[in-house]
mmCIF file of C-alpha atoms in Angstrom:
data_model
loop_
_atom_site.group_PDB
_atom_site.id
_atom_site.type_symbol
_atom_site.label_atom_id
_atom_site.label_comp_id
_atom_site.label_asym_id
_atom_site.label_seq_id
_atom_site.Cartn_x
_atom_site.Cartn_y
_atom_site.Cartn_z
ATOM 1 C CA MET F 86 22.329 11.025 -23.396
ATOM 2 C CA ALA F 87 22.789 9.745 -19.890
ATOM 3 C CA GLY F 88 22.934 6.096 -20.628
ATOM 4 C CA MET F 89 26.025 6.999 -22.799
ATOM 5 C CA ARG F 90 27.981 8.758 -20.263
ATOM 6 C CA ASP F 91 30.886 6.612 -18.734
ATOM 7 C CA ASP F 92 31.122 8.901 -15.419
ATOM 8 C CA LEU F 93 27.535 8.366 -14.753
ATOM 9 C CA TYR F 94 27.875 4.583 -15.187
ATOM 10 C CA GLN F 95 31.079 4.487 -12.907
ATOM 11 C CA LYS F 96 28.821 6.436 -10.519
ATOM 12 C CA MET F 97 25.999 3.754 -10.519
ATOM 13 C CA LEU F 98 28.536 0.744 -10.030
ATOM 14 C CA ALA F 99 30.031 2.745 -7.132
ATOM 15 C CA GLU F 100 26.504 3.237 -5.527
ATOM 16 C CA LEU F 101 25.336 -0.260 -6.312
ATOM 17 C CA THR F 102 28.362 -1.537 -4.339
ATOM 18 C CA GLU F 103 27.818 0.558 -1.415
ATOM 19 C CA GLN F 104 24.262 -0.181 -1.254
ATOM 20 C CA ALA F 105 24.808 -4.198 -1.411
ATOM 21 C CA GLN F 106 27.587 -4.014 1.188
ATOM 22 C CA LEU F 107 25.497 -2.039 3.465
ATOM 23 C CA ALA F 108 22.375 -4.351 2.843
ATOM 24 C CA ASP F 109 24.896 -7.390 3.517
ATOM 25 C CA ARG F 110 25.962 -6.119 6.947
ATOM 26 C CA LEU F 111 22.352 -5.405 7.843
ATOM 27 C CA GLY F 112 21.441 -8.999 7.106
ATOM 28 C CA TYR F 113 19.103 -8.680 3.844
ATOM 29 C CA ASP F 114 18.563 -11.950 2.131
ATOM 30 C CA SER F 115 19.230 -11.128 -1.392
ATOM 31 C CA ILE F 116 19.800 -8.552 -4.142
ATOM 32 C CA SER F 117 18.644 -8.894 -7.759
ATOM 33 C CA PHE F 118 18.899 -7.040 -11.019
ATOM 34 C CA THR F 119 16.739 -6.710 -14.088
ATOM 35 C CA GLU F 120 17.689 -7.291 -17.736
ATOM 36 C CA HIS F 121 17.018 -4.456 -20.066
ATOM 37 C CA HIS F 122 18.907 -3.167 -23.228
ATOM 38 C CA PHE F 123 19.212 -0.071 -25.324
ATOM 39 C CA HIS F 124 18.380 2.128 -22.489
ATOM 40 C CA ILE F 125 20.056 5.122 -23.947
ATOM 41 C CA GLU F 126 17.884 7.477 -21.539
ATOM 42 C CA GLY F 127 19.533 6.004 -18.416
ATOM 43 C CA PHE F 128 16.897 4.511 -16.738
ATOM 44 C CA GLU F 129 17.772 0.912 -16.467
ATOM 45 C CA LEU F 130 21.513 0.059 -17.427
ATOM 46 C CA SER F 131 21.560 -3.508 -16.452
ATOM 47 C CA THR F 132 22.091 -5.690 -19.683
ATOM 48 C CA ASN F 133 24.021 -8.555 -18.242
ATOM 49 C CA PRO F 134 22.475 -9.246 -14.678
ATOM 50 C CA VAL F 135 24.647 -12.639 -14.001
ATOM 51 C CA LEU F 136 27.837 -10.314 -14.512
ATOM 52 C CA LEU F 137 26.315 -7.661 -12.085
ATOM 53 C CA ASP F 138 25.458 -10.389 -9.943
ATOM 54 C CA LEU F 139 29.541 -11.877 -9.728
ATOM 55 C CA TYR F 140 30.469 -8.144 -9.328
ATOM 56 C CA ILE F 141 28.522 -7.707 -6.244
ATOM 57 C CA ALA F 142 29.184 -11.255 -4.854
ATOM 58 C CA MET F 143 33.032 -10.843 -4.831
ATOM 59 C CA GLN F 144 32.534 -7.556 -2.619
ATOM 60 C CA THR F 145 30.119 -8.926 -0.161
ATOM 61 C CA GLU F 146 29.915 -11.994 2.272
ATOM 62 C CA ARG F 147 26.451 -13.252 2.919
ATOM 63 C CA ILE F 148 23.892 -11.855 1.075
ATOM 64 C CA ARG F 149 22.515 -13.946 -2.225
ATOM 65 C CA VAL F 150 22.782 -12.470 -5.824
ATOM 66 C CA GLY F 151 20.176 -13.261 -8.505
ATOM 67 C CA GLN F 152 18.330 -11.915 -11.575
ATOM 68 C CA LEU F 153 14.799 -10.051 -11.494
ATOM 69 C CA GLY F 154 14.968 -11.489 -14.243
ATOM 70 C CA ILE F 155 16.427 -12.911 -17.211
ATOM 71 C CA VAL F 156 14.201 -12.744 -20.423
ATOM 72 C CA LEU F 157 14.347 -16.352 -21.265
ATOM 73 C CA PRO F 158 12.616 -15.920 -24.841
ATOM 74 C CA ALA F 159 15.309 -13.917 -25.845
ATOM 75 C CA GLN F 160 18.094 -16.011 -24.718
ATOM 76 C CA ASN F 161 19.777 -19.380 -25.478
ATOM 77 C CA PRO F 162 18.641 -21.428 -22.450
ATOM 78 C CA ILE F 163 21.686 -23.720 -22.231
ATOM 79 C CA ARG F 164 24.169 -20.474 -22.088
ATOM 80 C CA VAL F 165 21.738 -19.575 -19.258
ATOM 81 C CA ALA F 166 21.988 -22.555 -17.277
ATOM 82 C CA GLU F 167 25.885 -22.432 -17.810
ATOM 83 C CA ASP F 168 26.281 -18.977 -16.538
ATOM 84 C CA ILE F 169 24.072 -19.349 -13.467
ATOM 85 C CA ALA F 170 25.784 -22.385 -12.398
ATOM 86 C CA MET F 171 29.117 -20.697 -12.681
ATOM 87 C CA LEU F 172 27.881 -17.847 -10.739
ATOM 88 C CA ASP F 173 26.617 -20.205 -8.079
ATOM 89 C CA HIS F 174 30.128 -21.668 -7.871
ATOM 90 C CA MET F 175 31.957 -18.417 -7.737
ATOM 91 C CA SER F 176 29.775 -17.068 -5.134
ATOM 92 C CA GLY F 177 30.223 -19.832 -2.901
ATOM 93 C CA GLY F 178 26.481 -21.287 -3.583
ATOM 94 C CA ARG F 179 24.834 -17.737 -3.065
ATOM 95 C CA ALA F 180 23.156 -17.493 -6.284
ATOM 96 C CA ILE F 181 19.427 -17.354 -6.885
ATOM 97 C CA ALA F 182 17.819 -17.476 -10.450
ATOM 98 C CA GLY F 183 14.932 -15.301 -11.568
ATOM 99 C CA PHE F 184 13.398 -15.539 -15.160
ATOM 100 C CA ALA F 185 10.869 -13.141 -16.805
ATOM 101 C CA ARG F 186 9.081 -13.473 -19.980
ATOM 102 C CA GLY F 187 10.075 -9.729 -21.376
ATOM 103 C CA TYR F 188 7.684 -6.767 -22.274
ATOM 104 C CA GLN F 189 9.698 -4.007 -23.636
ATOM 105 C CA ARG F 190 9.502 -4.774 -27.339
ATOM 106 C CA ARG F 191 12.091 -2.364 -28.261
ATOM 107 C CA TRP F 192 14.741 -4.867 -27.298
ATOM 108 C CA VAL F 193 12.786 -8.118 -27.001
ATOM 109 C CA ASP F 194 12.009 -7.906 -30.510
ATOM 110 C CA VAL F 195 15.560 -7.114 -31.778
ATOM 111 C CA MET F 196 17.344 -9.891 -29.238
ATOM 112 C CA ALA F 197 14.987 -12.563 -29.730
ATOM 113 C CA GLN F 198 15.319 -12.705 -33.544
ATOM 114 C CA GLN F 199 16.477 -16.187 -33.484
ATOM 115 C CA MET F 200 13.336 -17.335 -32.005
ATOM 116 C CA HIS F 201 10.975 -16.849 -35.006
ATOM 117 C CA GLY F 202 7.481 -15.178 -34.095
ATOM 118 C CA ILE F 203 8.728 -13.889 -30.471
ATOM 119 C CA HIS F 204 7.936 -10.517 -29.610
ATOM 120 C CA GLY F 205 7.700 -8.795 -26.018
ATOM 121 C CA ALA F 206 4.764 -9.686 -24.253
ATOM 122 C CA ILE F 207 2.835 -6.795 -23.305
ATOM 123 C CA PRO F 208 1.048 -7.062 -19.670
ATOM 124 C CA GLN F 209 -2.729 -7.711 -19.828
ATOM 125 C CA GLN F 210 -2.516 -8.325 -23.398
ATOM 126 C CA HIS F 211 -3.581 -11.809 -24.372
ATOM 127 C CA ASP F 212 -3.150 -12.453 -28.032
ATOM 128 C CA GLU F 213 -0.973 -14.548 -30.539
ATOM 129 C CA ILE F 214 2.128 -12.637 -29.336
ATOM 130 C CA ASP F 215 1.464 -13.344 -25.931
ATOM 131 C CA ALA F 216 0.877 -17.095 -26.500
ATOM 132 C CA ALA F 217 4.196 -17.513 -28.594
ATOM 133 C CA ASN F 218 6.103 -15.543 -26.029
ATOM 134 C CA ARG F 219 4.608 -17.882 -23.110
ATOM 135 C CA GLN F 220 5.275 -20.832 -25.264
ATOM 136 C CA ALA F 221 8.903 -20.053 -25.659
ATOM 137 C CA PHE F 222 9.417 -18.993 -21.980
ATOM 138 C CA GLU F 223 7.998 -22.320 -20.502
ATOM 139 C CA GLU F 224 10.161 -24.235 -23.243
ATOM 140 C CA HIS F 225 13.395 -22.422 -22.377
ATOM 141 C CA PHE F 226 12.732 -22.765 -18.562
ATOM 142 C CA ASN F 227 12.408 -26.735 -18.832
ATOM 143 C CA ILE F 228 15.585 -26.793 -20.705
ATOM 144 C CA VAL F 229 17.396 -24.697 -18.119
ATOM 145 C CA ARG F 230 15.955 -26.655 -15.386
ATOM 146 C CA ARG F 231 16.966 -30.024 -17.077
ATOM 147 C CA CYS F 232 20.493 -28.547 -17.761
ATOM 148 C CA TRP F 233 20.710 -28.590 -13.861
ATOM 149 C CA THR F 234 18.992 -31.606 -12.995
ATOM 150 C CA GLU F 235 19.885 -34.153 -15.484
ATOM 151 C CA GLU F 236 23.332 -36.013 -16.414
ATOM 152 C CA MET F 237 22.925 -36.085 -19.958
ATOM 153 C CA LEU F 238 20.034 -34.280 -22.245
ATOM 154 C CA ASP F 239 18.109 -34.499 -25.376
ATOM 155 C CA THR F 240 14.961 -33.183 -26.414
ATOM 156 C CA ASP F 241 13.021 -32.066 -29.687
ATOM 157 C CA SER F 242 10.766 -29.377 -29.183
ATOM 158 C CA SER F 243 9.137 -26.472 -30.834
ATOM 159 C CA TYR F 244 12.325 -24.228 -30.667
ATOM 160 C CA TRP F 245 15.110 -26.575 -29.789
ATOM 161 C CA GLN F 246 16.438 -29.813 -30.982
ATOM 162 C CA ILE F 247 19.136 -31.027 -28.754
ATOM 163 C CA PRO F 248 21.610 -32.158 -30.308
ATOM 164 C CA THR F 249 20.755 -31.382 -33.639
ATOM 165 C CA GLU F 250 20.085 -34.499 -35.971
ATOM 166 C CA GLY F 251 23.169 -36.037 -37.610
ATOM 167 C CA THR F 252 25.956 -34.494 -35.629
ATOM 168 C CA PRO F 253 29.140 -36.370 -35.740
ATOM 169 C CA TRP F 254 31.205 -36.508 -32.905
ATOM 170 C CA THR F 255 34.231 -39.135 -32.831
ATOM 171 C CA LEU F 256 36.525 -37.638 -30.150
ATOM 172 C CA GLU F 257 38.024 -40.574 -28.771
ATOM 173 C CA ALA F 258 38.085 -39.202 -25.073
ATOM 174 C CA THR F 259 34.284 -39.115 -25.212
ATOM 175 C CA ARG F 260 34.165 -42.738 -25.797
ATOM 176 C CA LEU F 261 36.494 -43.423 -23.083
ATOM 177 C CA TYR F 262 35.425 -41.133 -20.342
ATOM 178 C CA GLY F 263 32.043 -39.741 -21.572
ATOM 179 C CA LYS F 264 28.934 -40.679 -22.993
ATOM 180 C CA GLY F 265 26.296 -39.434 -25.288
ATOM 181 C CA VAL F 266 27.805 -40.986 -28.548
ATOM 182 C CA ASP F 267 26.506 -44.116 -30.316
ATOM 183 C CA GLU F 268 28.145 -46.851 -32.140
ATOM 184 C CA ASP F 269 28.384 -44.889 -35.207
ATOM 185 C CA GLY F 270 29.983 -41.898 -33.932
ATOM 186 C CA MET F 271 26.807 -39.911 -34.101
ATOM 187 C CA LEU F 272 25.938 -37.194 -31.102
ATOM 188 C CA ARG F 273 22.644 -38.582 -29.366
ATOM 189 C CA GLN F 274 23.042 -36.484 -25.945
ATOM 190 C CA ILE F 275 24.846 -33.812 -24.359
ATOM 191 C CA GLY F 276 26.001 -33.004 -20.889
ATOM 192 C CA VAL F 277 25.737 -29.294 -19.647
ATOM 193 C CA VAL F 278 28.557 -28.623 -16.957
ATOM 194 C CA PRO F 279 29.156 -27.415 -14.323
ATOM 195 C CA LYS F 280 26.151 -28.171 -12.489
ATOM 196 C CA PRO F 281 25.314 -25.768 -9.848
ATOM 197 C CA LEU F 282 26.696 -26.059 -6.157
ATOM 198 C CA GLN F 283 23.322 -25.920 -4.576
ATOM 199 C CA LYS F 284 21.276 -29.258 -5.106
ATOM 200 C CA PRO F 285 19.341 -29.673 -7.042
ATOM 201 C CA HIS F 286 19.348 -26.033 -8.262
ATOM 202 C CA PRO F 287 19.350 -22.386 -6.990
ATOM 203 C CA GLU F 288 15.806 -20.977 -5.721
ATOM 204 C CA ILE F 289 14.094 -19.786 -8.603
ATOM 205 C CA PHE F 290 11.675 -16.644 -8.898
ATOM 206 C CA GLN F 291 9.342 -15.592 -11.622
ATOM 207 C CA PRO F 292 9.093 -11.845 -11.676
ATOM 208 C CA PHE F 293 6.503 -9.961 -11.961
ATOM 209 C CA ALA F 294 3.722 -12.487 -12.351
ATOM 210 C CA SER F 295 0.688 -10.233 -13.295
ATOM 211 C CA SER F 296 -1.756 -13.040 -14.776
ATOM 212 C CA GLU F 297 -3.599 -15.858 -13.226
ATOM 213 C CA GLY F 298 -2.162 -18.223 -15.895
ATOM 214 C CA THR F 299 1.698 -17.429 -14.681
ATOM 215 C CA VAL F 300 0.854 -17.680 -11.042
ATOM 216 C CA ARG F 301 -0.770 -21.055 -11.722
ATOM 217 C CA TRP F 302 2.325 -22.082 -13.993
ATOM 218 C CA CYS F 303 4.575 -21.254 -10.981
ATOM 219 C CA ALA F 304 2.662 -23.174 -8.743
ATOM 220 C CA ARG F 305 2.814 -26.502 -10.968
ATOM 221 C CA GLU F 306 6.761 -25.796 -11.180
ATOM 222 C CA GLY F 307 7.390 -25.093 -7.662
ATOM 223 C CA ILE F 308 8.485 -21.652 -8.480
ATOM 224 C CA THR F 309 8.284 -18.248 -6.269
ATOM 225 C CA ALA F 310 5.927 -15.763 -8.055
ATOM 226 C CA VAL F 311 6.938 -12.246 -7.331
ATOM 227 C CA ILE F 312 3.659 -10.367 -7.727
ATOM 228 C CA GLY F 313 3.785 -6.746 -8.252
ATOM 229 C CA HIS F 314 -0.071 -6.423 -7.996
ATOM 230 C CA ALA F 315 -2.942 -9.146 -8.112
ATOM 231 C CA PRO F 316 -5.223 -8.942 -11.126
ATOM 232 C CA ARG F 317 -8.105 -9.846 -8.728
ATOM 233 C CA GLN F 318 -8.764 -10.290 -5.258
ATOM 234 C CA PRO F 319 -6.257 -12.625 -3.671
ATOM 235 C CA ALA F 320 -8.780 -14.822 -1.985
ATOM 236 C CA GLN F 321 -10.750 -15.570 -5.275
ATOM 237 C CA ALA F 322 -7.437 -16.461 -6.879
ATOM 238 C CA ARG F 323 -6.473 -18.974 -4.160
ATOM 239 C CA ARG F 324 -9.910 -20.468 -4.118
ATOM 240 C CA GLY F 325 -9.364 -20.881 -8.240
ATOM 241 C CA LEU F 326 -5.985 -22.510 -7.745
ATOM 242 C CA ARG F 327 -6.936 -24.858 -5.151
ATOM 243 C CA GLY F 328 -10.061 -25.902 -7.269
ATOM 244 C CA ARG F 329 -7.625 -26.933 -9.887
ATOM 245 C CA GLY F 330 -5.547 -28.884 -7.249
ATOM 246 C CA GLU F 331 -2.562 -26.251 -7.552
ATOM 247 C CA GLY F 332 -3.446 -24.344 -4.384
ATOM 248 C CA ARG F 333 -1.524 -25.961 -1.252
ATOM 249 C CA ARG F 334 1.853 -24.825 -2.716
ATOM 250 C CA THR F 335 0.683 -21.608 -4.397
ATOM 251 C CA ARG F 336 -1.241 -20.363 -1.297
ATOM 252 C CA ALA F 337 2.057 -19.855 0.518
ATOM 253 C CA ARG F 338 3.437 -18.127 -2.566
ATOM 254 C CA THR F 339 0.773 -16.029 -3.490
ATOM 255 C CA ARG F 340 0.462 -14.868 0.007
ATOM 256 C CA ARG F 341 3.473 -12.525 -0.859
ATOM 257 C CA GLY F 342 1.307 -10.321 -3.008
ATOM 258 C CA HIS F 343 0.953 -6.739 -1.617
ATOM 259 C CA ARG F 344 -2.845 -6.954 -1.224
ATOM 260 C CA ALA F 345 -3.057 -10.453 0.371
ATOM 261 C CA ALA F 346 -0.126 -9.297 2.839
ATOM 262 C CA ALA F 347 -2.171 -6.132 3.781
ATOM 263 C CA ARG F 348 -5.341 -7.823 4.098
ATOM 264 C CA ARG F 349 -3.639 -10.484 6.579
ATOM 265 C CA LEU F 350 -2.089 -7.570 8.522
ATOM 266 C CA CYS F 351 -5.424 -6.300 8.871
ATOM 267 C CA ARG F 352 -7.216 -9.456 10.108
ATOM 268 C CA ARG F 353 -4.283 -9.828 12.687
ATOM 269 C CA HIS F 354 -3.506 -6.367 13.910
ATOM 270 C CA GLY F 355 -6.600 -4.124 13.213
ATOM 271 C CA ARG F 356 -6.124 -0.925 11.497
ATOM 272 C CA GLY F 357 -4.151 0.424 14.511
ATOM 273 C CA GLY F 358 -1.701 -2.344 14.450
ATOM 274 C CA VAL F 359 -1.031 -2.067 10.617
ATOM 275 C CA ARG F 360 -0.150 1.563 11.171
ATOM 276 C CA ALA F 361 2.171 0.301 13.949
ATOM 277 C CA VAL F 362 3.963 -2.135 11.518
ATOM 278 C CA ALA F 363 4.086 0.594 8.640
ATOM 279 C CA ALA F 364 5.900 2.629 11.030
ATOM 280 C CA ARG F 365 8.241 0.049 12.174
ATOM 281 C CA GLY F 366 8.890 -0.493 8.527
ATOM 282 C CA ARG F 367 9.419 3.258 7.782
ATOM 283 C CA LEU F 368 11.637 3.377 10.890
ATOM 284 C CA ARG F 369 13.994 0.438 9.286
ATOM 285 C CA ALA F 370 14.207 2.286 5.981
ATOM 286 C CA GLN F 371 15.027 5.670 7.609
ATOM 287 C CA ARG F 372 17.911 3.936 9.627
ATOM 288 C CA LEU F 373 19.126 2.311 6.548
ATOM 289 C CA VAL F 374 19.117 5.722 4.534
ATOM 290 C CA HIS F 375 20.862 7.222 7.809
ATOM 291 C CA ALA F 376 23.601 4.622 7.908
ATOM 292 C CA LEU F 377 24.080 5.131 4.030
ATOM 293 C CA ARG F 378 24.438 8.865 4.621
ATOM 294 C CA LEU F 379 26.888 8.219 7.539
ATOM 295 C CA ARG F 380 29.052 5.974 5.543
ATOM 296 C CA ARG F 381 29.264 8.285 3.017
ATOM 297 C CA ARG F 382 30.655 11.131 5.051
ATOM 298 C CA ALA F 383 32.812 8.982 7.140
ATOM 299 C CA GLN F 384 35.758 9.691 4.487
ATOM 300 C CA PRO F 385 38.484 11.678 6.251
ATOM 301 C CA SER F 386 38.342 15.235 5.186
ATOM 302 C CA GLY F 387 41.998 15.030 4.387
ATOM 303 C CA GLN F 388 41.403 12.449 1.596
ATOM 304 C CA ARG F 389 38.519 14.513 0.355
ATOM 305 C CA ARG F 390 40.960 17.464 0.148
ATOM 306 C CA ALA F 391 43.792 15.309 -1.729
ATOM 307 C CA ASP F 392 40.753 14.405 -4.012
ATOM 308 C CA VAL F 393 39.938 18.216 -4.962
ATOM 309 C CA ALA F 394 43.730 19.111 -5.192
ATOM 310 C CA SER F 395 44.352 16.161 -7.748
ATOM 311 C CA GLY F 396 41.172 17.309 -9.837
ATOM 312 C CA ASP F 397 39.223 14.336 -8.711
ATOM 313 C CA ASP F 398 36.246 16.708 -7.309
ATOM 314 C CA GLY F 399 33.166 14.329 -8.480
ATOM 315 C CA PRO F 400 29.581 15.232 -8.540
ATOM 316 C CA ARG F 401 29.102 14.328 -4.839
ATOM 317 C CA HIS F 402 31.870 16.853 -3.901
ATOM 318 C CA ALA F 403 30.537 19.508 -6.031
ATOM 319 C CA ALA F 404 26.953 19.179 -4.801
ATOM 320 C CA ARG F 405 28.088 19.443 -1.290
ATOM 321 C CA ARG F 406 30.378 22.418 -1.982
ATOM 322 C CA HIS F 407 27.497 24.306 -3.760
ATOM 323 C CA GLY F 408 25.319 23.301 -1.003
ATOM 324 C CA ARG F 409 22.893 21.130 -3.325
ATOM 325 C CA GLN F 410 20.861 18.262 -1.940
ATOM 326 C CA ARG F 411 22.050 14.848 -3.050
ATOM 327 C CA ASP F 412 18.717 13.965 -4.351
ATOM 328 C CA GLU F 413 18.734 17.192 -6.660
ATOM 329 C CA ALA F 414 22.341 16.192 -8.052
ATOM 330 C CA ALA F 415 20.838 12.529 -8.722
ATOM 331 C CA ARG F 416 17.768 14.206 -10.416
ATOM 332 C CA ASP F 417 20.118 16.450 -12.663
ATOM 333 C CA ASP F 418 22.365 13.585 -13.839
ATOM 334 C CA GLY F 419 19.475 11.298 -14.519
ATOM 335 C CA LEU F 420 21.411 8.182 -14.495
ATOM 336 C CA ALA F 421 22.601 7.968 -10.822
ATOM 337 C CA ARG F 422 19.118 7.262 -9.911
ATOM 338 C CA SER F 423 19.375 4.015 -12.244
ATOM 339 C CA GLY F 424 21.106 2.036 -9.388
ATOM 340 C CA ALA F 425 17.852 2.357 -7.626
ATOM 341 C CA LEU F 426 15.752 1.100 -10.437
ATOM 342 C CA ALA F 427 18.217 -1.822 -11.115
ATOM 343 C CA LEU F 428 18.484 -2.727 -7.460
ATOM 344 C CA CYS F 429 15.959 -4.814 -5.914
ATOM 345 C CA LEU F 430 16.420 -5.969 -2.463
ATOM 346 C CA ALA F 431 14.678 -9.036 -1.232
ATOM 347 C CA VAL F 432 13.732 -7.718 2.406
ATOM 348 C CA GLN F 433 13.131 -10.899 4.539
ATOM 349 C CA ARG F 434 13.356 -9.556 7.813
ATOM 350 C CA PRO F 435 16.899 -8.354 8.560
ATOM 351 C CA ASP F 436 18.830 -9.514 11.694
ATOM 352 C CA PRO F 437 18.133 -6.780 14.337
ATOM 353 C CA ALA F 438 21.389 -7.500 15.844
ATOM 354 C CA ARG F 439 23.375 -6.963 12.720
ATOM 355 C CA GLU F 440 21.293 -3.981 11.528
ATOM 356 C CA ALA F 441 22.094 -2.448 15.204
ATOM 357 C CA ASP F 442 26.006 -3.143 14.812
ATOM 358 C CA ALA F 443 26.004 -1.749 11.462
ATOM 359 C CA ILE F 444 24.309 1.416 12.467
ATOM 360 C CA ALA F 445 26.445 1.702 15.558
ATOM 361 C CA GLY F 446 29.905 0.964 13.212
ATOM 362 C CA ALA F 447 28.658 3.967 10.845
ATOM 363 C CA VAL F 448 28.086 6.263 13.815
ATOM 364 C CA ARG F 449 31.396 5.300 15.169
ATOM 365 C CA ASP F 450 33.085 6.195 11.612
ATOM 366 C CA GLU F 451 31.012 9.396 11.489
ATOM 367 C CA GLY F 452 32.484 10.387 14.884
ATOM 368 C CA ALA F 453 35.948 9.234 13.999
ATOM 369 C CA ALA F 454 35.714 11.322 10.723
ATOM 370 C CA ALA F 455 34.568 14.432 12.692
ATOM 371 C CA ARG F 456 37.420 14.292 15.270
ATOM 372 C CA GLN F 457 39.696 14.044 12.288
ATOM 373 C CA ARG F 458 38.335 17.070 10.508
ATOM 374 C CA ARG F 459 38.598 19.015 13.671
ATOM 375 C CA ARG F 460 42.335 18.072 14.238
ATOM 376 C CA LEU F 461 43.086 18.983 10.627
ATOM 377 C CA THR F 462 41.235 22.561 10.573
ATOM 378 C CA ALA F 463 42.344 23.626 14.297
ATOM 379 C CA ARG F 464 44.510 26.807 14.264
ATOM 380 C CA PRO F 465 48.231 26.462 15.914
ATOM 381 C CA PRO F 466 48.702 28.372 19.087
ATOM 382 C CA LEU F 467 50.449 31.459 18.888
ATOM 383 C CA PRO F 468 53.434 32.785 20.979
ATOM 384 C CA GLU F 469 52.523 33.983 24.362
ATOM 385 C CA GLY F 470 51.452 38.037 24.075
ATOM 386 C CA GLU F 471 50.457 37.699 20.448
ATOM 387 C CA ARG F 472 47.168 37.853 19.191
ATOM 388 C CA ARG F 473 45.432 37.365 15.662
ATOM 389 C CA ARG F 474 44.182 39.973 13.580
ATOM 390 C CA GLY F 475 40.792 41.211 14.523
ATOM 391 C CA GLU F 476 40.933 39.684 18.159
ATOM 392 C CA SER F 477 40.384 41.861 21.138
ATOM 393 C CA PRO F 478 43.039 41.853 23.834
ATOM 394 C CA PRO F 479 42.177 39.586 26.541
ATOM 395 C CA ALA F 480 40.060 41.119 29.720
ATOM 396 C CA PRO F 481 42.149 41.591 32.742
ATOM 397 C CA SER F 482 41.503 39.164 35.476
ATOM 398 C CA PRO F 483 38.878 40.544 38.384
ATOM 399 C CA ARG F 484 41.427 38.966 40.993
ATOM 400 C CA GLY F 485 44.102 41.144 39.310
ATOM 401 C CA ARG F 486 42.512 44.445 39.651
ATOM 402 C CA GLY F 487 41.464 43.779 43.402
ATOM 403 C CA ARG F 488 45.109 43.153 44.203
ATOM 404 C CA GLY F 489 46.556 46.431 42.498
#
């Protein structure tokens, strides 16, 4: 099974790193990873998106890192708040947060056992399971945000009692330098540290909003809803939200939906203008892919020969040696494509100057690599008068024949 192969997972990490570094140079805004478990088939091996975020942040300079998203009903909300706050500090304030409800019952039902009655919520299936999942999600979200924004915290809700009743805490240091303990030495409040570097907290996203109820909740909480497809016409949804007093903030957020964006482009540019916009988008994507390929080819051929001689002949070299295309090799090994499935680039208009510099640098690297290959493959000159096997003798000069 592809998901259990160490070599494919290593290949995925290498490709994710390469994609993230190129996106960083091109000026993309953010890169985020999903959370899924038990994918033995090899589709989405992203069991800990915060850890992947830190891995990418340590190898990039500007791009923000986040999750799309952490499945809150299956997680401890205090641990989630701590992990993202640590990521924010370790990445220099580049963390974003993304929280999802979870729909894959194979793993949500297993991982959420501590939350009694919580199962994966199937999209467009509004029943008791969906209601319980939504309740746990909203409760966990409120706890996460309070951990970030409040100095001390206590709550008594459906799923959590913080702190638990009757917890003794007699540490003298807490009495002298902290708080949260009463005169009888009983714990009354807790403080979650560290707080995020960004104040009041990192930007929050909710992927992938597929119901009007989720969009309304995002509007009330000031969260960016990532909309895959609208369940009804965007204009109708916006009118309904405005009628409930939720519309002004939501209108700007829901416009990020695909249908709303397409309708807005049609009104502004007409059908011909929309085609031009789409062509520019395709050109930018082609440039991105071209730059990726050039960066891969830029490794000096001498280094590639050394890799082959040492036995480090990976699947990429094998595919090139046998004349197969890289996409075919990726389809054969299955997991190589999981990098594209786990990767989500929030494309917020890359900087054209930085994009041009990155592509020009890739072209320069390719030119240098080509010159290096020619130097390594050039045959040394033979002594005067000798010729290689199979070569014809040089033709006499016409000028020499005339003189004779």
